[in-house]
PDB file of C-alpha atoms in Angstrom:
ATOM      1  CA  UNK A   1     -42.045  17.084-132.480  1.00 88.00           C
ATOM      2  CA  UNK A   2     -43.802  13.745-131.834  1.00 93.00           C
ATOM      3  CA  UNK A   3     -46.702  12.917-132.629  1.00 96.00           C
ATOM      4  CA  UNK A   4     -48.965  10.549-130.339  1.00 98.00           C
ATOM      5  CA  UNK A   5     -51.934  10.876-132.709  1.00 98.00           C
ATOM      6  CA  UNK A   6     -52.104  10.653-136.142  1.00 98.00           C
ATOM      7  CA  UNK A   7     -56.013  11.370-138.189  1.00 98.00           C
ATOM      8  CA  UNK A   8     -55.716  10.290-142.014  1.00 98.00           C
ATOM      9  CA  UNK A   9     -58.309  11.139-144.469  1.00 98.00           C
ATOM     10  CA  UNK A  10     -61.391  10.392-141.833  1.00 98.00           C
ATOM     11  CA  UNK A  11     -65.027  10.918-142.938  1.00 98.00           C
ATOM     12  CA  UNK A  12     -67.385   9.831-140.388  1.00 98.00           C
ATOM     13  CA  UNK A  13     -71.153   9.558-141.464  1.00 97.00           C
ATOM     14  CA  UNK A  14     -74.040   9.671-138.828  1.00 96.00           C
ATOM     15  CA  UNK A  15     -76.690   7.167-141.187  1.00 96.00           C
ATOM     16  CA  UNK A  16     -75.796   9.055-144.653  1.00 96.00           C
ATOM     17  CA  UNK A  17     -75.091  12.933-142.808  1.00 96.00           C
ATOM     18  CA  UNK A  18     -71.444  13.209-143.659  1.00 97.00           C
ATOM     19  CA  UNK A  19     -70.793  14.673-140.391  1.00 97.00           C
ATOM     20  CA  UNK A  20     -66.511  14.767-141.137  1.00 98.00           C
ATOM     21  CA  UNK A  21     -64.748  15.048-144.355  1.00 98.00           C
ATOM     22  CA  UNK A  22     -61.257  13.577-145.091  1.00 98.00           C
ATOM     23  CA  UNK A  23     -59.828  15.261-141.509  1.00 98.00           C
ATOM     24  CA  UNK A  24     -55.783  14.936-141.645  1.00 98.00           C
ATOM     25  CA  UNK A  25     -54.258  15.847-138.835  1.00 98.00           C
ATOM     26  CA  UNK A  26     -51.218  15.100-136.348  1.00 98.00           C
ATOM     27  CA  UNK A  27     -51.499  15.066-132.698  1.00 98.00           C
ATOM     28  CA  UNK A  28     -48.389  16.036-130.579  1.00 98.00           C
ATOM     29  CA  UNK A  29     -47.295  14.350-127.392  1.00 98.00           C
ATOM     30  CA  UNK A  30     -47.393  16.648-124.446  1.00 97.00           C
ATOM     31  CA  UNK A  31     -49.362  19.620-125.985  1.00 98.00           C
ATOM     32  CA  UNK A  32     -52.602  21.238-125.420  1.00 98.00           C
ATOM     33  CA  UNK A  33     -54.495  20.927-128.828  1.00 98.00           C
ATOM     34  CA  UNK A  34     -57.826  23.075-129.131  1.00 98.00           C
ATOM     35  CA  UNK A  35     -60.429  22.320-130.992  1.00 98.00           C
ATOM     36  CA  UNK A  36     -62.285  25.463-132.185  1.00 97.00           C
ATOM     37  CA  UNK A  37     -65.380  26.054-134.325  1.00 96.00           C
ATOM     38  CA  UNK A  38     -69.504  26.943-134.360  1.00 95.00           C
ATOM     39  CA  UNK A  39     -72.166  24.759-132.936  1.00 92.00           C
ATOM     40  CA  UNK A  40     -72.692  21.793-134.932  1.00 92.00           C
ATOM     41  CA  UNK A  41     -69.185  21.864-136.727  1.00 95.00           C
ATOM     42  CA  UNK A  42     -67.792  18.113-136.012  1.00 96.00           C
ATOM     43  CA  UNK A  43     -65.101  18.967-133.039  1.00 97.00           C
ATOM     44  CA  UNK A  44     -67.308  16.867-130.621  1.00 96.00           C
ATOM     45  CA  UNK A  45     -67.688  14.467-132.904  1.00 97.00           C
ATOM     46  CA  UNK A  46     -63.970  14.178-134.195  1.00 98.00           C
ATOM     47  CA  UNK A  47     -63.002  14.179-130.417  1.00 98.00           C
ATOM     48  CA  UNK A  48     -65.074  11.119-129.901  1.00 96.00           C
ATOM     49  CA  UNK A  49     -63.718   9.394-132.518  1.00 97.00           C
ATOM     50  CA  UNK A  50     -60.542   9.128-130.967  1.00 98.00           C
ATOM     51  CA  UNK A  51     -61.269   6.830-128.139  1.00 96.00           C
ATOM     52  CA  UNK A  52     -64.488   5.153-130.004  1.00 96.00           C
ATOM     53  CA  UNK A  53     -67.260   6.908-128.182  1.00 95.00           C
ATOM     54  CA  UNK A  54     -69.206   7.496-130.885  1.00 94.00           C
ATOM     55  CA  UNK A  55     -68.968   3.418-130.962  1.00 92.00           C
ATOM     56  CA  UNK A  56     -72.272   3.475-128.630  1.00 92.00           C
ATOM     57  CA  UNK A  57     -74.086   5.667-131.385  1.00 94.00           C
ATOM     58  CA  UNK A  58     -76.488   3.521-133.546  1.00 94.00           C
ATOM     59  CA  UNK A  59     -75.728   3.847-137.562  1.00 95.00           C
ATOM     60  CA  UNK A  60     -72.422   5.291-138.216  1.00 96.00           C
ATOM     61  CA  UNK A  61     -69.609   4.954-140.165  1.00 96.00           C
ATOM     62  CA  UNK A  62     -66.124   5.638-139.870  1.00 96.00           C
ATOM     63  CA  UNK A  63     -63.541   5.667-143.254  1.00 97.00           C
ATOM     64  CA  UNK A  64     -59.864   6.423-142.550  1.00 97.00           C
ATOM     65  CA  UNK A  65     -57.229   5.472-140.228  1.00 97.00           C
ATOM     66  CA  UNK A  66     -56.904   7.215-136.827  1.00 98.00           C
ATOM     67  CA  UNK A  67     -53.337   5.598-135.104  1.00 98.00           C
ATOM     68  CA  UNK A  68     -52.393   6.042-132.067  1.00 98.00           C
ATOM     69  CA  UNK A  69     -48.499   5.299-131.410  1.00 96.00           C
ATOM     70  CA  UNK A  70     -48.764   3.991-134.418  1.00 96.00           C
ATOM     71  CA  UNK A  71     -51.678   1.127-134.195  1.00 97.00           C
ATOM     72  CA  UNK A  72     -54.920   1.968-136.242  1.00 97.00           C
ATOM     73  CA  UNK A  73     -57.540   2.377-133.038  1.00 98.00           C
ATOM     74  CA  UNK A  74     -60.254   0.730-135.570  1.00 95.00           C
ATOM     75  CA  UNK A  75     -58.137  -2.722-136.294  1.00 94.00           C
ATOM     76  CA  UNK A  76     -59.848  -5.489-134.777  1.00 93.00           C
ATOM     77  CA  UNK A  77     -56.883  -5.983-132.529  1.00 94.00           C
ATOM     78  CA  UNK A  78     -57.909  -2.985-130.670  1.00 96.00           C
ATOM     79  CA  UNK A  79     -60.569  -4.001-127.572  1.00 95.00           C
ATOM     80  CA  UNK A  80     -62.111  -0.613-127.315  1.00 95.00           C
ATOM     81  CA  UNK A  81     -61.954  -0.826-123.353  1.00 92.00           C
ATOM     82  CA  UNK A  82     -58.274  -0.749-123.105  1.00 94.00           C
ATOM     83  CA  UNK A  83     -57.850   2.224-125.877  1.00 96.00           C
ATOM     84  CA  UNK A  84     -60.716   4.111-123.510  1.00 95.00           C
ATOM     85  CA  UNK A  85     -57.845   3.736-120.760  1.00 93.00           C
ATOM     86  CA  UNK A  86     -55.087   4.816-122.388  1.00 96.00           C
ATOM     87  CA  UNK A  87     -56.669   7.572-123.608  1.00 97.00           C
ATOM     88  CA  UNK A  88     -59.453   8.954-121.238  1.00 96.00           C
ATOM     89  CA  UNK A  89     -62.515  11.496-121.205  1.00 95.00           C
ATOM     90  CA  UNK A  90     -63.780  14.214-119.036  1.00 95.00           C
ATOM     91  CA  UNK A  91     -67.237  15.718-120.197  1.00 92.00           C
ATOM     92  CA  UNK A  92     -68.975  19.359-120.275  1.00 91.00           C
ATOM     93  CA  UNK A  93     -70.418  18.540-117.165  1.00 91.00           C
ATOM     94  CA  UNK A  94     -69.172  17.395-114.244  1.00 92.00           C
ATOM     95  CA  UNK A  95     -70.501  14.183-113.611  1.00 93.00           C
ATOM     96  CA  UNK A  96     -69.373  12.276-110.839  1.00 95.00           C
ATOM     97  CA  UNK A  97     -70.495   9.121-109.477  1.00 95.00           C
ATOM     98  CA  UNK A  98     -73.244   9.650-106.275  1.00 97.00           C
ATOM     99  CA  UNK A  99     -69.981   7.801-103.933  1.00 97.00           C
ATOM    100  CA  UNK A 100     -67.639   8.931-102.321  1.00 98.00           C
ATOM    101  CA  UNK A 101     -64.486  10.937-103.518  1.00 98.00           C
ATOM    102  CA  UNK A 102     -62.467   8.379-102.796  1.00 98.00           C
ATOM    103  CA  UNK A 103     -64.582   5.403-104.610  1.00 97.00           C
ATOM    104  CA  UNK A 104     -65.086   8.056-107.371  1.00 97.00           C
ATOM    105  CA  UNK A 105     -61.629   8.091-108.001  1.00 97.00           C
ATOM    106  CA  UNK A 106     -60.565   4.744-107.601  1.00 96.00           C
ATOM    107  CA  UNK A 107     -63.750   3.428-109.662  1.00 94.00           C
ATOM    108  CA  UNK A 108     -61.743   2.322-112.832  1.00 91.00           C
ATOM    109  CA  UNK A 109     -58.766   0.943-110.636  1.00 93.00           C
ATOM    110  CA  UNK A 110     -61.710  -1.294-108.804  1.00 94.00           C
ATOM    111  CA  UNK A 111     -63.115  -2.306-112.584  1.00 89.00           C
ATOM    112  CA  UNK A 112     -59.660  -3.489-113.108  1.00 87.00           C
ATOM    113  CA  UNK A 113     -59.555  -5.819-110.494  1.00 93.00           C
ATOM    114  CA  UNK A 114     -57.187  -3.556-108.028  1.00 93.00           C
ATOM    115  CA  UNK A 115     -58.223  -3.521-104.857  1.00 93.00           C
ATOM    116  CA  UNK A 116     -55.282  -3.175-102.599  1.00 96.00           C
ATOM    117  CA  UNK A 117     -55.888  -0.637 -99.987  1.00 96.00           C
ATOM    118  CA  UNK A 118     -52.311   0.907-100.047  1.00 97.00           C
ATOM    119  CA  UNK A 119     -52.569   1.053-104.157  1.00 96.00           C
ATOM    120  CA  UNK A 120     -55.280   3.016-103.822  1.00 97.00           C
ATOM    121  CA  UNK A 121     -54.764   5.318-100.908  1.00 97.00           C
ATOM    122  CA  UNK A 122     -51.821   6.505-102.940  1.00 97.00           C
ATOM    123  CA  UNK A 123     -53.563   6.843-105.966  1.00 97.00           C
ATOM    124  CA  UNK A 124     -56.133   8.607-104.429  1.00 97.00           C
ATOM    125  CA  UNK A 125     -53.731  11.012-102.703  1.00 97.00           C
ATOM    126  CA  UNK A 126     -51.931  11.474-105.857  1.00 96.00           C
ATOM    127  CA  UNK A 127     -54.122  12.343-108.344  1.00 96.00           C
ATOM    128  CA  UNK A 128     -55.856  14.877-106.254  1.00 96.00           C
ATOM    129  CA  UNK A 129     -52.691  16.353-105.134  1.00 95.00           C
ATOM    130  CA  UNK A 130     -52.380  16.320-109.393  1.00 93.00           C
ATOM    131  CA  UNK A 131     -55.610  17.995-109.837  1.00 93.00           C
ATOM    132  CA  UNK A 132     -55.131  20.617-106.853  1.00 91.00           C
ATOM    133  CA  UNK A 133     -57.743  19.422-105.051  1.00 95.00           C
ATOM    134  CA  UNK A 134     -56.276  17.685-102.095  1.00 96.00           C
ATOM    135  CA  UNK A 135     -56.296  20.399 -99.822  1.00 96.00           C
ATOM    136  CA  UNK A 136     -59.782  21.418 -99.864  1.00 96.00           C
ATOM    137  CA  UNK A 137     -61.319  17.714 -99.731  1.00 96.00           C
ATOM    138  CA  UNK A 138     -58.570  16.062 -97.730  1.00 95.00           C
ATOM    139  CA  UNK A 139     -60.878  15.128 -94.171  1.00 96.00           C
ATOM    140  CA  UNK A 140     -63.692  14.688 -96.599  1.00 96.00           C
ATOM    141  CA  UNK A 141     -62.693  11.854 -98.990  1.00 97.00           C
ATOM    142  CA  UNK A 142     -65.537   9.474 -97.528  1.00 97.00           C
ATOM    143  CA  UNK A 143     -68.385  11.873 -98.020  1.00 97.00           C
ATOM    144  CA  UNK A 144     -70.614  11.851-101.268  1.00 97.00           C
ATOM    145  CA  UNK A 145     -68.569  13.624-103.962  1.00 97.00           C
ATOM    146  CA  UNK A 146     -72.042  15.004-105.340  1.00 97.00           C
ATOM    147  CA  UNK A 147     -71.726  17.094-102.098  1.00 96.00           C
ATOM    148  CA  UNK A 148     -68.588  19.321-103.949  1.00 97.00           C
ATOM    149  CA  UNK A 149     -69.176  22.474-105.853  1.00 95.00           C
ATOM    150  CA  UNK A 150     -69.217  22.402-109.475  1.00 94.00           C
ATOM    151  CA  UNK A 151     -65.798  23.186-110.138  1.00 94.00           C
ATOM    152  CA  UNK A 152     -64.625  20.763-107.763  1.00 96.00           C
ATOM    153  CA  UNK A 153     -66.691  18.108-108.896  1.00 96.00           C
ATOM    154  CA  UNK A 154     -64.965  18.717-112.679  1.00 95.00           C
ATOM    155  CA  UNK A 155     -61.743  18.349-111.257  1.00 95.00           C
ATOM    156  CA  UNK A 156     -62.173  15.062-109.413  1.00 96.00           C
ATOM    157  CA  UNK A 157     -63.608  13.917-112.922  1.00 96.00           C
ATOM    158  CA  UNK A 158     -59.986  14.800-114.261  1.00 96.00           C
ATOM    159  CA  UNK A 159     -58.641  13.163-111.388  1.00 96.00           C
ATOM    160  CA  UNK A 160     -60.645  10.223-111.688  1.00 96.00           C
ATOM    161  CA  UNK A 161     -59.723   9.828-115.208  1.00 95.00           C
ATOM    162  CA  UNK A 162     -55.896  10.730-114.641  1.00 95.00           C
ATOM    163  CA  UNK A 163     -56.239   7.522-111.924  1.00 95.00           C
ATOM    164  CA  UNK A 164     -56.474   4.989-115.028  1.00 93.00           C
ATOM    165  CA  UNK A 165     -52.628   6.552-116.415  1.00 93.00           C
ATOM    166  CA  UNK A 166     -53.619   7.316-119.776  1.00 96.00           C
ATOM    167  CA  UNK A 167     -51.665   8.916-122.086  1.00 97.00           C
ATOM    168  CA  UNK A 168     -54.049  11.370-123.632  1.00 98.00           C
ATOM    169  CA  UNK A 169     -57.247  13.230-122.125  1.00 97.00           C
ATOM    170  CA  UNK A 170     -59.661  14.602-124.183  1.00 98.00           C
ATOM    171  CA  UNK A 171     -62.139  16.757-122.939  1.00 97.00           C
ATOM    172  CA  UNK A 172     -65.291  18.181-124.310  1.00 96.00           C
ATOM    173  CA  UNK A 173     -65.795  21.521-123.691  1.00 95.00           C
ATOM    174  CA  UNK A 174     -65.062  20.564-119.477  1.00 94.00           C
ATOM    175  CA  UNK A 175     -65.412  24.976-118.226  1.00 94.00           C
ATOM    176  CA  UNK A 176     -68.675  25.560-120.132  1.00 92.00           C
ATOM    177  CA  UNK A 177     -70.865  24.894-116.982  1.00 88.00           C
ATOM    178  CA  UNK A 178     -68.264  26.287-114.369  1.00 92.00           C
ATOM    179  CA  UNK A 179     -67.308  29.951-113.252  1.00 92.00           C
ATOM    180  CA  UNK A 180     -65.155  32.336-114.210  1.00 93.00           C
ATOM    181  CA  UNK A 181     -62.851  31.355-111.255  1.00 93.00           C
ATOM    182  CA  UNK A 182     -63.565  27.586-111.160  1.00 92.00           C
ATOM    183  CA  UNK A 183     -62.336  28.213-115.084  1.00 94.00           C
ATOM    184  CA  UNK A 184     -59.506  29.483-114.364  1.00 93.00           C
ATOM    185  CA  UNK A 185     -58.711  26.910-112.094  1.00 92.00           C
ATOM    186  CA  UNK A 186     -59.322  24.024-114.561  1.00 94.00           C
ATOM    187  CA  UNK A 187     -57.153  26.207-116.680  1.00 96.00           C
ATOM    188  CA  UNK A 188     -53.824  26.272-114.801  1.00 95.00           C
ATOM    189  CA  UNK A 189     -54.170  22.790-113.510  1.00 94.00           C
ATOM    190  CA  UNK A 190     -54.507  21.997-117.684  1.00 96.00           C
ATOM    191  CA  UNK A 191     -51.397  24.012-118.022  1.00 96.00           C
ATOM    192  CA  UNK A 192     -49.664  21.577-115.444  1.00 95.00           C
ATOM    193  CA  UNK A 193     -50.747  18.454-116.852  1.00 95.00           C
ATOM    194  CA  UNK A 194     -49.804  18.821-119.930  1.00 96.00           C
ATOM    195  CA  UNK A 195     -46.182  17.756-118.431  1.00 96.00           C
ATOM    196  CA  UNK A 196     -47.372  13.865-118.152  1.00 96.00           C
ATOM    197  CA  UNK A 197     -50.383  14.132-120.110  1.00 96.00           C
ATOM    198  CA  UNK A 198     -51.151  15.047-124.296  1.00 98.00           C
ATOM    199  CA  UNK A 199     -54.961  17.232-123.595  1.00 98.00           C
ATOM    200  CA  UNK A 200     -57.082  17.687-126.501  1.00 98.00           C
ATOM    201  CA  UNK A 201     -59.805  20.087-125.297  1.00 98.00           C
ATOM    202  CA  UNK A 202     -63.076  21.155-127.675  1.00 97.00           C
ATOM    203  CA  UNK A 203     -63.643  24.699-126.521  1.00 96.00           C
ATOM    204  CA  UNK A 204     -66.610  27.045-127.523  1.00 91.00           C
ATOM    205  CA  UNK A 205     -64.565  29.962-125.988  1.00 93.00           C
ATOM    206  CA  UNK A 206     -61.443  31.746-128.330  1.00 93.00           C
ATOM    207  CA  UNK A 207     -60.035  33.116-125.243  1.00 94.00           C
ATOM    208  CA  UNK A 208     -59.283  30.111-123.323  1.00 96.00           C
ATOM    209  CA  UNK A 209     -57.993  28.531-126.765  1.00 97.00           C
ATOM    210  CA  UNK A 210     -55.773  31.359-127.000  1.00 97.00           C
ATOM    211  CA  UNK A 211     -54.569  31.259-123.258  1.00 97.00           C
ATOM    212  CA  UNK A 212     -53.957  27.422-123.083  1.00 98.00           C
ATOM    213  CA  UNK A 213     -53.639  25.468-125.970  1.00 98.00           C
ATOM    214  CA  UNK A 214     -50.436  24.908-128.017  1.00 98.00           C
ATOM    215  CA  UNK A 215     -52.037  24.183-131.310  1.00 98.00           C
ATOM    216  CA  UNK A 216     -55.325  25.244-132.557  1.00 98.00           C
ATOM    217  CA  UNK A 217     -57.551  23.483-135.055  1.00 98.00           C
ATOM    218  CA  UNK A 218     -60.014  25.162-136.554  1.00 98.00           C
ATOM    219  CA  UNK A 219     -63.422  23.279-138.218  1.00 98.00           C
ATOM    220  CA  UNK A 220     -66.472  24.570-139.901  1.00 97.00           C
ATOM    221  CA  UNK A 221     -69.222  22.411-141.384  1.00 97.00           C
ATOM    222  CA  UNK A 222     -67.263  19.286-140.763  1.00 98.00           C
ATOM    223  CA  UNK A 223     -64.268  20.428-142.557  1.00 98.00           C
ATOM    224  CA  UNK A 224     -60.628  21.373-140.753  1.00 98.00           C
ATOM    225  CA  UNK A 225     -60.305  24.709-142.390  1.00 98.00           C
ATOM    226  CA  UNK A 226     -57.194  25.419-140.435  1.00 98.00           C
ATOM    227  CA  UNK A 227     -54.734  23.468-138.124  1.00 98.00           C
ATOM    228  CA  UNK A 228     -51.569  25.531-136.788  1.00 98.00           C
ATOM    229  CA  UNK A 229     -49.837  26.570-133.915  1.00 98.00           C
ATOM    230  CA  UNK A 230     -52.149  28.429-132.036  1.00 98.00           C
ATOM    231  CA  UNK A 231     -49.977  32.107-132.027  1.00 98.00           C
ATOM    232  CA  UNK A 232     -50.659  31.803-135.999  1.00 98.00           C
ATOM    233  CA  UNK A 233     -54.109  30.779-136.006  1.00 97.00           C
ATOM    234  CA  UNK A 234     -54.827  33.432-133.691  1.00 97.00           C
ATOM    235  CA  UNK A 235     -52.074  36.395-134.793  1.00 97.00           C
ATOM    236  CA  UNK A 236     -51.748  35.137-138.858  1.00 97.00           C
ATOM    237  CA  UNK A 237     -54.204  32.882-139.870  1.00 97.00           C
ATOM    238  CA  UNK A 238     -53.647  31.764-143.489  1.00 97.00           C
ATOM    239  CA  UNK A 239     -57.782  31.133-144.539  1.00 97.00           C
ATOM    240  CA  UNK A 240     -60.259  34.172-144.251  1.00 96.00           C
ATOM    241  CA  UNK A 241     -62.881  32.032-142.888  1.00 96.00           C
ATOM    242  CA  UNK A 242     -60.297  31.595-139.853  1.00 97.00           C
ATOM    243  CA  UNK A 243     -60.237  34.948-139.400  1.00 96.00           C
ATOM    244  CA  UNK A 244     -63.654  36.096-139.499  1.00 95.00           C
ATOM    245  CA  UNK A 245     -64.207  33.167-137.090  1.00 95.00           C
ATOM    246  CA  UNK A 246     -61.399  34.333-134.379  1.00 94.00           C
ATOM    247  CA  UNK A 247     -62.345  37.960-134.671  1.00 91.00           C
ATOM    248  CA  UNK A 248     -65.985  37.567-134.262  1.00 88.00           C
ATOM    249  CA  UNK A 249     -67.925  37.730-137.617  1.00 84.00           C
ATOM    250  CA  UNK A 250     -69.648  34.620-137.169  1.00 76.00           C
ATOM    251  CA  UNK A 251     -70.639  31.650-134.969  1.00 67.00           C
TER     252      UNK A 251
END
């Protein structure tokens, strides 16, 4: 299996709060990984780390290497801006831009310095066609995209980040403010993405970890305790900690 990721002995300190210590972990192309674990355990944070979010947070540190296809994403080669393309970001809640659908979407193309109409007409068409959303917004693309509900307002944020062709797409916890059905939804399409894209998704809920991911890692008080497919971290996890996480004893 390739790997597109690759996390070597990373602590990350918020001022001196250790919030990560010595993560090692591989990253395979073309999988869903989860990231499991109780409030406050370091998934957000590790997930952030990957495309230098946590960059915009005063006072931290990072020790390690993180590569991606091999380059160290900290090197001073690396302008922060283009690894943020490559590998893109869809929050907990929807956030769209108060424009239109269509500018929504094509917002990072624009940035770029595309502006060719037929570029982004097909773009546009594309990636909503990607994130099954075409159909119900196609003779509204030019109204406010604030106007959509709140599942389809989290899936034109996945299409507006699939627009810049990354690679990878993390996403941070991106069902906890929707419905069971909008959910679901967000679920399958994740299921059908993972074709072009590698996911990495931080998820409060077992269930949908179980349901969609691939591999599973598990953290606790900034540690990975476990990091397996996810049929053994769910059916024969190795560390009773895992266990008494997955089957409900704590967090």
């Amino acid at each position: 299996m390739e790997n597109i990721i690759k996390i070597e002995n990373l602590n990350f300190y918020y001022g001196n709060f250790l919030a990560l210590k010595n993560i090692n972990m591989d990253i395979y192309k073309n999988k869903i990984t989860a990231f499991i674990g109780p409030s406050g355990c370091g998934k957000s944070t590790l997930l952030r780390t990957l495309n230098r979010m946590n960059d915009f947070i005063e006072n931290i540190k990072v020790e390690g290497n993180i590569y991606f296809k091999g380059q160290n994403i900290y090197s001073k080669e690396v302008d922060p801006v283009e690894l943020r393309r490559r590998i893109g970001m869809v929050f907990q809640k929807p956030n769209p831009f108060p424009k239109t659908i269509y500018e929504n979407i094509v917002y990072g193309l624009r940035k770029n310095g595309v502006n060719k109409k037929e570029i982004l007409d097909e773009v546009v068409e594309r990636t909503l066609k990607a994130v099954a959303l075409y159909d119900e917004v196609k003779d509204k693309i030019y109204k406010s995209a604030l106007e959509l509900s709140g599942g389809q307002q989290q899936r034109l944020c996945i299409a507006r980040a699939i627009a810049m062709q990354p690679e990878v797409v993390l996403m941070d916890e991106p069902t906890s403010a929707l419905d069971p059905i909008s959910t679901l939804k967000i679920e399958e399409l994740l299921l059908e993405l993972k074709k072009d894209y590698t996911i990495i998704i931080v998820t409060h809920s077992m269930q949908q970890a179980a349901r969609i991911s691939d591999w599973t890692a598990f953290f606790l008080n900034g540690e990975l305790i476990e990091y397996d497919t996810t049929e053994n971290i769910f059916e024969n996890p190795r560390d009773k900690r895992t266990e008494d996480y997955i089957t409900g004893r704590f967090g």
